[in-house]
Coordinates of C-alpha atoms in Angstrom, one line a residue:
X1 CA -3.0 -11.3 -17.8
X2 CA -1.9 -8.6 -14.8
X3 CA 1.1 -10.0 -13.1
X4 CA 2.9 -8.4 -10.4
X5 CA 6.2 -9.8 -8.9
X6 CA 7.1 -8.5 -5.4
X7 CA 10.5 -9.0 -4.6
X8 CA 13.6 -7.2 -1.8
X9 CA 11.9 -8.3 1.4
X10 CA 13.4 -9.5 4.6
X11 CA 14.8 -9.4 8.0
X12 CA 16.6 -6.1 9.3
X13 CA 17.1 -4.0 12.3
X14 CA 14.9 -1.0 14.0
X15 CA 16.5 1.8 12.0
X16 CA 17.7 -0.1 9.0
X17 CA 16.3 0.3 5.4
X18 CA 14.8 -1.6 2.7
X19 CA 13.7 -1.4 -0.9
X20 CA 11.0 -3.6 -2.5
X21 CA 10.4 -4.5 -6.0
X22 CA 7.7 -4.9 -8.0
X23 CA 8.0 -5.8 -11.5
X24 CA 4.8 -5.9 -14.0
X25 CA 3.6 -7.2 -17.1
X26 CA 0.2 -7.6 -18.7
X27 CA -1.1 -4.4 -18.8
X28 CA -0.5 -0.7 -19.3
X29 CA 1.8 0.0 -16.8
X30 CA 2.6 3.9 -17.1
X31 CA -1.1 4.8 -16.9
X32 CA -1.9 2.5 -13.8
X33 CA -1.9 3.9 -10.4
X34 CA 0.8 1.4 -8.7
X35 CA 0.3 0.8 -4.7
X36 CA 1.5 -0.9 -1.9
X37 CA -0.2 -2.3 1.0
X38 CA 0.7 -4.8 4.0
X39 CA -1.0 -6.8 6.2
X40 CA 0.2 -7.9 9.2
X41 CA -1.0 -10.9 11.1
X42 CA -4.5 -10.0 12.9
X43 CA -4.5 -6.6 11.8
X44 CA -6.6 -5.4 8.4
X45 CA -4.9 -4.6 5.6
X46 CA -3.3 -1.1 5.2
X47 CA -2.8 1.1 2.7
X48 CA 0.8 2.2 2.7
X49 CA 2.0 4.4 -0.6
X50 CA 0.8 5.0 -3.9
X51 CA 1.8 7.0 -7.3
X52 CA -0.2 7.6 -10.0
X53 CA 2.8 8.4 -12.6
X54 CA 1.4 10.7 -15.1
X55 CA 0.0 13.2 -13.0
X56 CA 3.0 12.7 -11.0
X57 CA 0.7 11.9 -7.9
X58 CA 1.6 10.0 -4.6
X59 CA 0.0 9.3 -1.7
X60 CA 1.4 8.1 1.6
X61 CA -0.4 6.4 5.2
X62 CA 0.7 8.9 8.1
X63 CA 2.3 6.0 9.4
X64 CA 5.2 5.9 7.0
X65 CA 5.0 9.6 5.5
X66 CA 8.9 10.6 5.7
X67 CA 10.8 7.6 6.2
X68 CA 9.2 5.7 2.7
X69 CA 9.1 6.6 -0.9
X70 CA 7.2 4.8 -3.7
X71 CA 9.1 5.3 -7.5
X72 CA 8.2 3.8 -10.6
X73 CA 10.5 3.0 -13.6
X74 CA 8.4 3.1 -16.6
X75 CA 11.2 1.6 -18.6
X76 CA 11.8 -1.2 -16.2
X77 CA 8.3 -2.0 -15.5
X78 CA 8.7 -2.0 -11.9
X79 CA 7.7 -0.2 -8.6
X80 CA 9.9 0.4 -5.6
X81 CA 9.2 1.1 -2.0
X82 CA 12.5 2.6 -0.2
X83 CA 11.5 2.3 3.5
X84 CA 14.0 3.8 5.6
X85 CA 13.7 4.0 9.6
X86 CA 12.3 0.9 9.9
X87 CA 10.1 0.1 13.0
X88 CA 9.2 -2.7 14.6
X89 CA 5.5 -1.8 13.6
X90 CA 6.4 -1.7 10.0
X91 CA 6.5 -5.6 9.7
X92 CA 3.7 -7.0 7.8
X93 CA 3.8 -9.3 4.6
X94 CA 3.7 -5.9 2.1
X95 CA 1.9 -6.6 -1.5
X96 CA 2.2 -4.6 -4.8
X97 CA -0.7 -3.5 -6.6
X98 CA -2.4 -1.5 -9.4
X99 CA -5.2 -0.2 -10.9
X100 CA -6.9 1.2 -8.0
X101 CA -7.5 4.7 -6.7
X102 CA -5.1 6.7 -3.8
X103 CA -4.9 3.9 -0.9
X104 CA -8.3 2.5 -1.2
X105 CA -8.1 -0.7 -0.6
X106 CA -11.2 -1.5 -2.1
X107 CA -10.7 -0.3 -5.7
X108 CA -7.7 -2.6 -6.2
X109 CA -8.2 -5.7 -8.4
X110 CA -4.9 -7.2 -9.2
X111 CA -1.8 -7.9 -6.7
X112 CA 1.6 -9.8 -6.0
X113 CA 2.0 -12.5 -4.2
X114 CA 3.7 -10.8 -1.3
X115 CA 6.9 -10.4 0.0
X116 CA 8.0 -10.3 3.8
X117 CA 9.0 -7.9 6.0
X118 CA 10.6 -7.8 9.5
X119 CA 11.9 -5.7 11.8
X120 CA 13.4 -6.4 15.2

């Protein structure tokens, strides 16, 4: 069974940084394309940053190109999201995923829970 565990969210500043978690288990994890996405309330969901690890592949929404970085830790299981510059804009309840393709939302089957993110 695909679990993700999102984890690192919270409150912070306009300018401050943050860096999610997402640890996996249940599946192959350095062949998976990992992504996150966030949703914040009435607004769709949006893609935000992807890597596909073996073809060291990442993809990024011009909304956050520059001030975040996805990483994966094959070792450790886990994805990260270092967001940096944080803008009001940028809060949204943010999910971890896998298995889909670049930032289309609809090719992803499995996600986290979801872990919070605020700016002010």
């Amino acid at each position: 069974e695909v679990q993700l565990v999102e984890s690192g969210g919270g409150s912070v500043q306009d300018g401050g940084s943050l860096r999610l978690s997402c640890s996996a288990s249940g599946f192959n994890f350095t062949t998976r394309c990992m992504g996150w996405f966030r949703q914040a309330p009435g607004k769709d969901q949006e893609g935000v940053a992807a890597i596909w690890s073996p073809y060291a592949r990442t993809y990024y929404a011009d909304s956050v190109r520059g001030r975040f970085t996805i990483s994966v830790d094959d070792a450790k299981r886990t994805a990260y999201l270092q967001m940096n510059s944080l803008k009001p804009e940028d809060t949204a309840m943010y999910y971890c995923t896998t298995g889909g393709i670049r930032l289309r939302v609809d090719t992803y089957r499995n996600w986290g829970q979801g872990t919070q993110v605020t700016v002010s």
